[in-house]
XYZ file of C-alpha atoms in Angstrom:
557
model
C -0.016 -0.015 0.012
C 1.100 3.476 -0.468
C 3.319 5.185 2.209
C 3.456 8.935 2.915
C 6.520 10.647 1.926
C 7.762 13.962 3.650
C 5.427 16.213 1.496
C 2.588 14.186 2.245
C 3.160 14.245 5.979
C 3.878 18.033 6.014
C 0.689 18.611 3.795
C -1.686 16.870 6.226
C -0.146 18.381 9.282
C -0.634 21.863 8.073
C -4.097 21.151 7.022
C -4.697 19.920 10.491
C -3.021 22.932 11.987
C -5.265 25.209 10.033
C -8.413 23.429 10.995
C -7.508 23.379 14.656
C -7.255 27.127 14.518
C -10.598 27.329 12.677
C -12.248 25.058 15.371
C -10.878 27.235 17.971
C -12.381 30.402 16.349
C -15.832 28.734 16.045
C -15.845 27.778 19.756
C -14.963 31.362 20.897
C -17.528 32.768 18.498
C -15.248 34.400 16.064
C -16.715 32.303 13.374
C -20.567 31.845 12.791
C -21.811 28.513 11.878
C -22.525 29.662 8.356
C -18.859 30.909 8.031
C -17.641 27.663 9.777
C -19.610 25.198 7.603
C -17.525 25.264 4.456
C -14.337 25.049 6.418
C -15.401 21.911 8.370
C -16.806 20.165 5.219
C -13.415 20.546 3.589
C -12.049 18.485 6.454
C -14.846 15.863 6.560
C -16.871 17.221 9.602
C -20.690 17.208 9.149
C -23.305 18.459 11.653
C -25.883 15.540 11.746
C -29.001 14.974 13.520
C -27.791 14.745 17.073
C -23.988 15.542 16.865
C -21.054 16.159 14.649
C -19.957 13.273 12.385
C -16.348 12.882 11.183
C -15.917 11.081 7.989
C -12.505 9.587 7.463
C -11.152 8.660 4.129
C -9.840 5.025 3.544
C -8.385 5.352 -0.043
C -9.603 2.584 -2.365
C -10.614 0.781 0.967
C -7.060 -0.258 1.875
C -5.814 -0.399 5.380
C -3.059 -2.055 7.413
C -3.177 -3.162 10.974
C -1.763 -0.079 12.500
C -4.280 1.990 10.884
C -7.124 -0.306 11.926
C -5.867 -0.162 15.633
C -5.697 3.649 15.447
C -9.422 3.810 14.125
C -10.265 1.600 17.266
C -8.375 3.937 19.584
C -10.084 7.028 18.188
C -13.364 5.514 18.627
C -12.659 4.565 22.272
C -10.919 7.910 23.057
C -13.378 10.428 21.413
C -16.468 8.534 20.262
C -18.733 5.878 21.708
C -16.588 2.915 21.101
C -17.626 2.027 17.569
C -17.194 3.132 13.987
C -19.519 2.934 10.863
C -17.996 1.671 7.726
C -19.802 3.249 4.571
C -20.556 2.365 1.021
C -17.750 4.759 -0.069
C -15.058 2.613 1.803
C -14.831 5.497 4.597
C -15.412 5.213 8.283
C -17.668 7.509 10.187
C -17.514 8.572 13.684
C -20.962 9.710 14.797
C -20.554 11.281 18.112
C -17.371 13.381 18.357
C -17.246 16.681 20.229
C -16.288 19.655 18.158
C -13.250 20.524 20.359
C -11.940 16.974 20.082
C -11.854 16.789 16.197
C -8.457 18.469 15.701
C -7.015 15.781 18.080
C -8.749 13.026 16.263
C -7.272 14.304 12.949
C -3.838 14.524 14.499
C -4.243 10.933 15.549
C -5.110 9.941 11.910
C -2.220 11.606 10.682
C 0.108 9.464 12.916
C -0.904 6.647 10.750
C -0.951 8.251 7.414
C -4.885 8.945 7.331
C -7.053 12.130 7.023
C -10.556 13.243 6.451
C -9.686 15.782 3.453
C -12.300 15.881 0.633
C -14.611 13.305 2.200
C -17.135 16.044 1.914
C -17.884 19.222 -0.116
C -18.283 19.925 -3.866
C -14.966 18.290 -4.759
C -13.575 14.893 -5.869
C -14.373 12.602 -3.040
C -12.526 9.423 -1.796
C -11.685 7.303 -4.731
C -12.882 3.847 -4.386
C -11.778 0.540 -5.925
C -12.506 -3.208 -6.144
C -12.151 -4.500 -2.580
C -10.490 -7.605 -3.842
C -7.820 -5.615 -5.660
C -4.425 -7.077 -6.079
C -5.833 -10.535 -4.989
C -8.680 -11.529 -7.239
C -8.302 -14.384 -9.573
C -10.177 -12.692 -12.291
C -8.182 -9.484 -12.238
C -6.464 -7.948 -15.435
C -4.509 -5.595 -13.259
C -4.347 -4.154 -9.735
C -6.496 -0.969 -9.900
C -5.084 0.568 -6.731
C -2.086 2.270 -8.361
C -4.446 4.066 -10.769
C -6.814 4.970 -7.658
C -3.648 6.290 -5.860
C -2.609 8.378 -8.800
C -5.991 9.879 -8.994
C -6.065 10.456 -5.277
C -2.969 12.428 -5.377
C -3.794 14.469 -8.425
C -7.309 15.261 -7.043
C -6.278 16.208 -3.429
C -6.282 20.065 -3.271
C -6.381 20.363 -7.144
C -6.772 24.152 -7.457
C -9.300 23.950 -10.340
C -11.597 21.342 -8.617
C -12.154 22.516 -5.152
C -15.512 24.263 -5.899
C -17.194 21.976 -8.368
C -20.951 22.258 -9.239
C -21.451 19.223 -6.836
C -19.603 16.451 -5.392
C -17.700 14.102 -7.762
C -17.133 10.343 -7.139
C -14.719 8.085 -8.904
C -14.322 4.306 -8.923
C -11.645 2.024 -10.424
C -11.923 -1.654 -11.170
C -9.231 -4.006 -12.606
C -11.563 -6.951 -13.239
C -14.294 -7.691 -15.848
C -16.484 -8.813 -12.982
C -17.423 -5.416 -11.394
C -17.283 -5.269 -7.674
C -16.769 -1.417 -7.497
C -20.253 -0.426 -8.688
C -18.391 1.569 -11.409
C -21.700 2.371 -13.444
C -23.178 4.253 -10.569
C -20.320 6.736 -10.352
C -19.879 10.184 -11.772
C -16.646 8.800 -13.538
C -15.505 5.256 -13.645
C -12.321 3.562 -14.877
C -12.387 0.018 -16.024
C -9.056 -1.597 -16.725
C -9.070 -3.362 -20.022
C -6.728 -5.187 -22.298
C -6.473 -4.737 -26.064
C -4.169 -6.318 -28.379
C -1.907 -7.208 -25.391
C -1.880 -3.585 -24.179
C -3.308 -2.489 -20.836
C -5.620 0.480 -21.027
C -8.805 2.046 -19.530
C -12.527 2.138 -20.555
C -13.955 5.395 -19.044
C -17.551 5.868 -18.210
C -19.291 9.080 -17.206
C -22.594 10.179 -15.891
C -23.617 7.475 -13.535
C -24.990 8.205 -10.169
C -27.845 7.398 -7.802
C -29.967 9.686 -5.666
C -33.293 11.494 -6.741
C -32.373 10.937 -10.475
C -30.543 7.646 -10.804
C -28.746 6.983 -14.055
C -26.373 4.298 -15.303
C -22.944 5.540 -16.505
C -22.269 5.704 -20.351
C -18.926 4.805 -22.004
C -17.329 7.971 -23.226
C -14.128 6.319 -24.286
C -13.587 2.504 -24.816
C -9.868 2.636 -24.608
C -7.674 5.296 -23.079
C -3.826 4.475 -23.237
C -2.034 4.342 -19.987
C -0.024 7.530 -20.760
C -3.317 9.439 -21.480
C -5.252 8.553 -18.350
C -4.668 11.560 -16.127
C -4.905 14.290 -18.794
C -8.147 12.535 -20.169
C -9.742 12.418 -16.690
C -8.781 16.066 -16.142
C -10.417 16.847 -19.278
C -13.606 15.266 -18.258
C -13.741 16.997 -14.849
C -12.798 20.324 -16.578
C -15.442 20.117 -19.050
C -18.188 19.423 -16.428
C -16.809 21.994 -14.106
C -17.750 24.605 -16.772
C -20.958 23.044 -18.068
C -22.309 21.749 -14.834
C -25.623 23.552 -13.433
C -24.815 25.837 -10.438
C -28.411 27.303 -10.485
C -29.915 24.050 -9.113
C -28.067 21.753 -6.852
C -30.424 18.916 -7.849
C -29.342 19.230 -11.535
C -25.762 19.803 -10.884
C -24.150 16.374 -11.083
C -22.383 15.366 -14.176
C -25.220 12.675 -14.886
C -27.623 15.606 -15.629
C -24.983 17.464 -17.776
C -24.630 14.183 -19.692
C -28.281 13.815 -19.998
C -28.916 17.445 -21.091
C -26.161 17.691 -23.594
C -25.867 13.923 -24.801
C -22.940 11.756 -24.550
C -21.817 12.536 -28.119
C -21.575 16.256 -27.379
C -19.778 15.556 -23.995
C -17.393 13.315 -25.736
C -16.779 16.031 -28.442
C -16.013 18.655 -25.680
C -13.772 16.288 -23.647
C -11.844 15.413 -26.766
C -11.183 19.061 -27.449
C -10.255 19.832 -23.912
C -7.995 16.588 -23.773
C -5.968 18.135 -26.710
C -5.110 21.073 -24.254
C -4.504 19.088 -21.085
C -2.375 16.437 -22.682
C -0.100 19.046 -24.067
C 0.257 20.561 -20.645
C 1.353 17.206 -19.143
C 5.098 16.858 -19.394
C 5.358 13.108 -18.323
C 5.712 13.791 -14.577
C 2.330 11.989 -14.196
C 3.937 8.889 -15.774
C 7.048 8.968 -13.602
C 4.725 9.247 -10.575
C 2.706 6.434 -11.607
C 5.662 4.126 -12.087
C 6.839 5.128 -8.513
C 3.326 4.527 -7.107
C 3.286 1.065 -8.640
C 6.220 -0.045 -6.552
C 4.165 0.532 -3.392
C 1.662 -2.205 -4.612
C 3.859 -5.215 -5.123
C 2.340 -8.396 -4.339
C 3.208 -10.024 -1.007
C 5.704 -12.899 -0.804
C 3.176 -15.810 -0.898
C 4.178 -19.244 0.666
C 3.579 -22.594 -0.784
C 2.353 -25.093 1.987
C -0.309 -27.849 2.281
C -3.875 -27.037 3.046
C -4.641 -29.948 5.068
C -5.911 -28.192 8.160
C -8.331 -26.392 5.784
C -9.508 -29.614 4.287
C -10.010 -31.254 7.646
C -12.189 -28.363 9.108
C -14.085 -28.179 5.826
C -14.916 -31.985 5.962
C -15.652 -32.277 9.709
C -16.970 -28.827 10.963
C -20.251 -27.761 9.234
C -20.241 -24.249 10.869
C -16.702 -23.642 9.251
C -17.934 -25.218 5.961
C -20.800 -22.836 5.860
C -18.648 -19.809 6.473
C -16.124 -20.973 3.778
C -18.773 -21.448 1.196
C -20.166 -17.921 1.633
C -17.383 -15.889 2.857
C -14.278 -17.025 0.815
C -13.445 -16.200 -2.766
C -10.911 -17.418 -5.182
C -7.352 -15.885 -4.932
C -4.797 -15.487 -7.737
C -2.050 -17.411 -5.642
C -2.333 -21.216 -5.157
C -3.293 -22.265 -1.623
C -4.755 -18.756 -0.827
C -8.187 -17.302 -0.386
C -9.904 -13.926 -0.086
C -11.820 -13.999 3.273
C -14.647 -11.594 3.690
C -15.646 -10.627 7.257
C -19.254 -9.896 7.678
C -20.304 -6.822 9.603
C -23.800 -7.972 9.413
C -24.370 -10.198 12.352
C -28.170 -10.917 12.345
C -29.832 -7.941 14.334
C -26.796 -5.860 14.414
C -26.355 -2.571 12.658
C -24.915 -3.109 9.156
C -21.366 -1.650 8.679
C -20.655 -1.007 12.556
C -17.626 -2.451 14.318
C -16.635 -1.930 17.850
C -13.029 -0.980 18.988
C -12.538 -4.576 20.134
C -13.588 -6.029 16.880
C -11.302 -3.706 14.917
C -8.386 -4.736 16.894
C -9.146 -8.425 16.418
C -9.307 -7.809 12.747
C -6.048 -5.816 12.806
C -4.263 -8.583 14.743
C -5.528 -11.326 12.385
C -4.347 -9.247 9.345
C -0.824 -8.799 11.020
C -0.449 -12.375 11.996
C -2.149 -14.255 9.041
C -2.909 -11.674 6.277
C 0.269 -9.922 5.124
C -0.761 -6.910 7.105
C -3.564 -6.019 4.706
C -7.277 -5.324 5.137
C -9.792 -3.841 2.827
C -13.102 -2.152 3.297
C -15.835 -3.016 0.719
C -18.659 -0.723 -0.506
C -20.878 -3.449 0.912
C -19.869 -2.427 4.327
C -17.829 -5.370 5.147
C -13.999 -6.094 5.777
C -11.850 -8.105 3.726
C -8.627 -10.116 4.500
C -7.311 -10.232 0.827
C -4.375 -12.572 1.281
C -4.818 -15.599 3.744
C -3.474 -18.972 3.306
C -6.155 -21.441 3.408
C -4.441 -23.556 6.000
C -4.714 -20.616 8.425
C -8.396 -20.218 7.893
C -9.653 -22.585 10.629
C -7.701 -20.523 13.162
C -8.934 -17.267 11.675
C -12.542 -18.439 11.744
C -12.177 -19.375 15.388
C -10.959 -15.970 16.422
C -13.604 -14.273 14.279
C -16.406 -16.378 15.819
C -15.299 -15.504 19.437
C -15.785 -11.866 18.586
C -19.125 -12.134 16.739
C -17.452 -11.647 13.291
C -17.869 -15.104 11.714
C -21.412 -14.727 10.342
C -21.668 -16.737 7.305
C -23.862 -14.598 5.127
C -21.891 -12.727 2.559
C -24.053 -12.102 -0.398
C -27.137 -13.549 1.322
C -30.325 -11.988 2.292
C -29.020 -10.582 5.623
C -25.863 -9.073 4.041
C -27.822 -5.713 3.788
C -26.381 -2.417 2.921
C -28.023 0.160 4.985
C -27.497 3.987 5.311
C -27.545 5.535 8.813
C -31.032 6.832 8.114
C -33.088 8.865 10.415
C -31.226 7.442 13.569
C -28.362 9.667 12.624
C -28.646 11.654 9.436
C -30.167 15.084 9.304
C -31.307 14.500 5.644
C -33.152 11.141 6.260
C -36.813 10.834 6.129
C -37.249 7.373 7.487
C -35.152 4.844 9.499
C -32.951 2.435 7.751
C -31.070 0.505 10.421
C -34.124 -0.844 12.333
C -35.557 -2.169 9.016
C -32.368 -3.894 8.134
C -32.149 -5.412 11.639
C -35.670 -6.722 11.421
C -35.153 -8.334 7.902
C -32.033 -10.008 8.928
C -33.510 -11.318 12.062
C -36.682 -12.756 10.365
C -34.677 -14.526 7.758
C -32.424 -15.999 10.477
C -35.451 -17.149 12.219
C -36.690 -18.824 9.020
C -33.408 -20.594 8.447
C -33.696 -20.232 4.662
C -30.924 -17.897 3.846
C -28.709 -20.408 2.229
C -31.643 -21.805 0.388
C -32.384 -18.413 -1.046
C -28.868 -17.874 -2.188
C -27.419 -14.865 -3.784
C -29.867 -11.855 -2.788
C -28.704 -8.334 -2.192
C -31.086 -6.121 -0.263
C -30.110 -2.386 -0.093
C -31.937 0.258 1.946
C -31.784 3.977 1.990
C -33.496 6.383 4.331
C -34.132 9.133 1.824
C -33.943 9.851 -1.923
C -30.124 10.560 -1.705
C -29.748 6.838 -1.945
C -26.610 6.428 0.308
C -27.765 2.916 0.732
C -27.588 2.160 -3.064
C -31.088 0.996 -3.126
C -31.586 1.678 -6.911
C -29.030 -1.222 -7.585
C -30.280 -3.723 -5.028
C -31.758 -6.879 -6.177
C -34.444 -5.678 -3.731
C -34.207 -2.056 -3.065
C -35.943 -0.329 -0.119
C -36.349 3.504 -0.137
C -37.703 5.107 3.116
C -39.818 8.261 2.642
C -41.990 10.476 4.755
C -45.608 10.303 3.963
C -47.517 13.006 5.927
C -45.439 12.398 8.926
C -45.511 8.578 8.628
C -42.632 6.401 7.357
C -43.338 4.722 4.121
C -41.242 2.235 2.323
C -41.111 1.778 -1.454
C -39.747 -1.317 -2.945
C -37.705 -1.810 -6.328
C -36.877 -5.114 -7.871
C -34.224 -6.002 -10.312
C -31.406 -3.653 -9.539
C -27.705 -4.678 -10.198
C -24.474 -3.148 -9.317
C -22.212 -5.344 -11.355
C -21.104 -5.316 -15.010
C -24.547 -5.835 -16.132
C -25.714 -2.842 -14.008
C -29.305 -1.898 -13.905
C -31.791 0.246 -11.918
C -34.576 -1.461 -10.070
C -38.288 -1.209 -11.055
C -40.687 0.262 -8.596
C -43.228 -2.407 -7.578
C -46.015 0.029 -6.587
C -47.276 1.804 -3.527
C -45.019 1.606 -0.412
C -45.530 -0.113 2.862
C -45.483 1.080 6.475
C -42.628 0.257 8.825
C -44.951 -2.606 10.218
C -45.636 -3.917 6.762
C -42.329 -3.793 5.190
C -40.648 -6.978 6.571
C -43.684 -9.178 5.665
C -43.586 -7.635 2.181
C -40.046 -8.579 1.702
C -40.801 -12.190 2.895
C -43.580 -12.388 0.448
C -41.246 -11.358 -2.421
C -38.742 -14.058 -1.349
C -41.389 -16.520 -1.132
C -42.585 -15.792 -4.719
C -38.966 -16.224 -5.836
C -38.680 -19.618 -4.180
C -41.914 -20.734 -5.674
C -41.160 -19.573 -9.220
C -37.454 -20.080 -9.820
C -36.712 -22.956 -12.260
C -34.096 -24.522 -9.972
C -32.019 -24.024 -6.884
C -29.346 -22.618 -9.160
C -31.363 -19.848 -10.582
C -30.628 -16.644 -8.404
C -33.172 -14.076 -7.494
C -31.901 -11.627 -10.210
C -31.940 -14.260 -12.941
C -35.452 -15.236 -11.913
C -36.699 -11.623 -11.977
C -35.233 -10.946 -15.372
C -36.840 -14.234 -16.659
C -40.299 -13.699 -15.099
C -40.646 -9.926 -14.914
C -42.469 -7.984 -12.351
C -45.861 -9.696 -12.343
C -45.466 -12.634 -9.941
C -43.824 -10.395 -7.436
C -46.475 -7.694 -7.764
C -49.067 -10.284 -7.212
C -47.369 -11.505 -4.057
C -46.999 -8.054 -2.699
C -50.560 -6.761 -3.529
C -52.737 -9.834 -4.451
C -55.585 -9.291 -6.899
C -55.548 -5.584 -6.529
C -51.985 -5.118 -7.863
C -52.904 -3.627 -11.092
C -55.350 -1.079 -9.632
C -52.883 -0.103 -6.767
C -50.045 0.172 -9.156
C -52.176 2.717 -11.399
C -53.045 4.710 -8.188
C -49.353 5.032 -7.378
């Protein structure tokens, strides 16, 4: 992973010093809240429903054990003993006191972390495939590209006051695990005639106007990537709507002007930006690559894994759901679920963070990843160590065998924390997970992704959930709309709305009826929910939800 140089350390220290002075001025009244707001947002500090919230960047989701331990220390020292991992591969602290935030930022700097550009109308934390550098299906590790973009975008003088926030994702695999199509700009590593290059998408995004990103360039050579990305952001910075924040995202700009016109403008701007780059970016990229060399993998038997798999059904269930193929023989990628039934999705206690850090240091080449699905990944673990790893995880409530199953739910903080939310998300996720655990049919159901948002901003990615749930306020009452058929992968799709929403008391039984309809109508145990929906369409699920009145209620909606 990338390590700070002297410039990085000095830059972060100076930013923290400046913010400490700004906090002091806010506390003594020299700054009003309106004056302080843009300053705190530049440093990742929000004012939420009940308290401040500090959002910390985890670039492309990569952590080492020292960083995870420091996150644990911070939550015990200045928060309430837990942190919340987000769909942007960040961590959020929900209860800091304003006067403590500068100390929290200094503690982050000690382990080469910060909260810069985790908020505001700027380029946010660059995300990547959480299996990067480990996946068996990978063309190339996307993290060096993500790091290049992170360094280029941090404090970029032209892009600090964009029309709206701008989100970038990078993947190195044809199997998209980074939700690239739902990003303002996405980079997919591709290979053409033996040459590595990049397919670039623009105009994706969720929120009140969800759109799937469009390919603006099918193959950008490596040497042109940074000037090309700069051209895209520069064009949008000029064209983007500043008269209406709801129409300011690049997805609206692409929609209003058309992808062909945006492509023409970008190509014209690219001719200018390419000439301005003198090759320093390529030298930097080569240096960055050296920070992401693969670990030294060992070759040894996997007999302990085989014995545990054959003789321990609990371990076998965990291995079947939580392990993925690794590019090195004898290794696996292990996903740690932060979705224990009935718990808050994405939350981890300080003790759990330390356990994961210890395991990564002892067994995992000192690497951890945070996924957009709010789980933690050990990207490099030898299979023979997995029985011991599983035992340790189990003793700390971290061995839930549900990755990709119905209880592995993405949920935003919702109305329990967020000032923008119009309904609760966390309790609904907890109730759904608990209900299907009671039914003991999760593994029978198989791959099924439920995503929940507590408002139309869609921080819970509900638009691309196989089953999406959107919580809204209807005359002071929480109402939950359902969408079906969403997909965040390389076959990305937005979900279709089923019809009228359901109350908080009705939503869990409604989800249960949808799942029952799937089990009744699938053509085999191998047909996933998404496959069944694409084959069957909405009709059987709408009937399950609304009965014979489905058509009339749908028209009324």
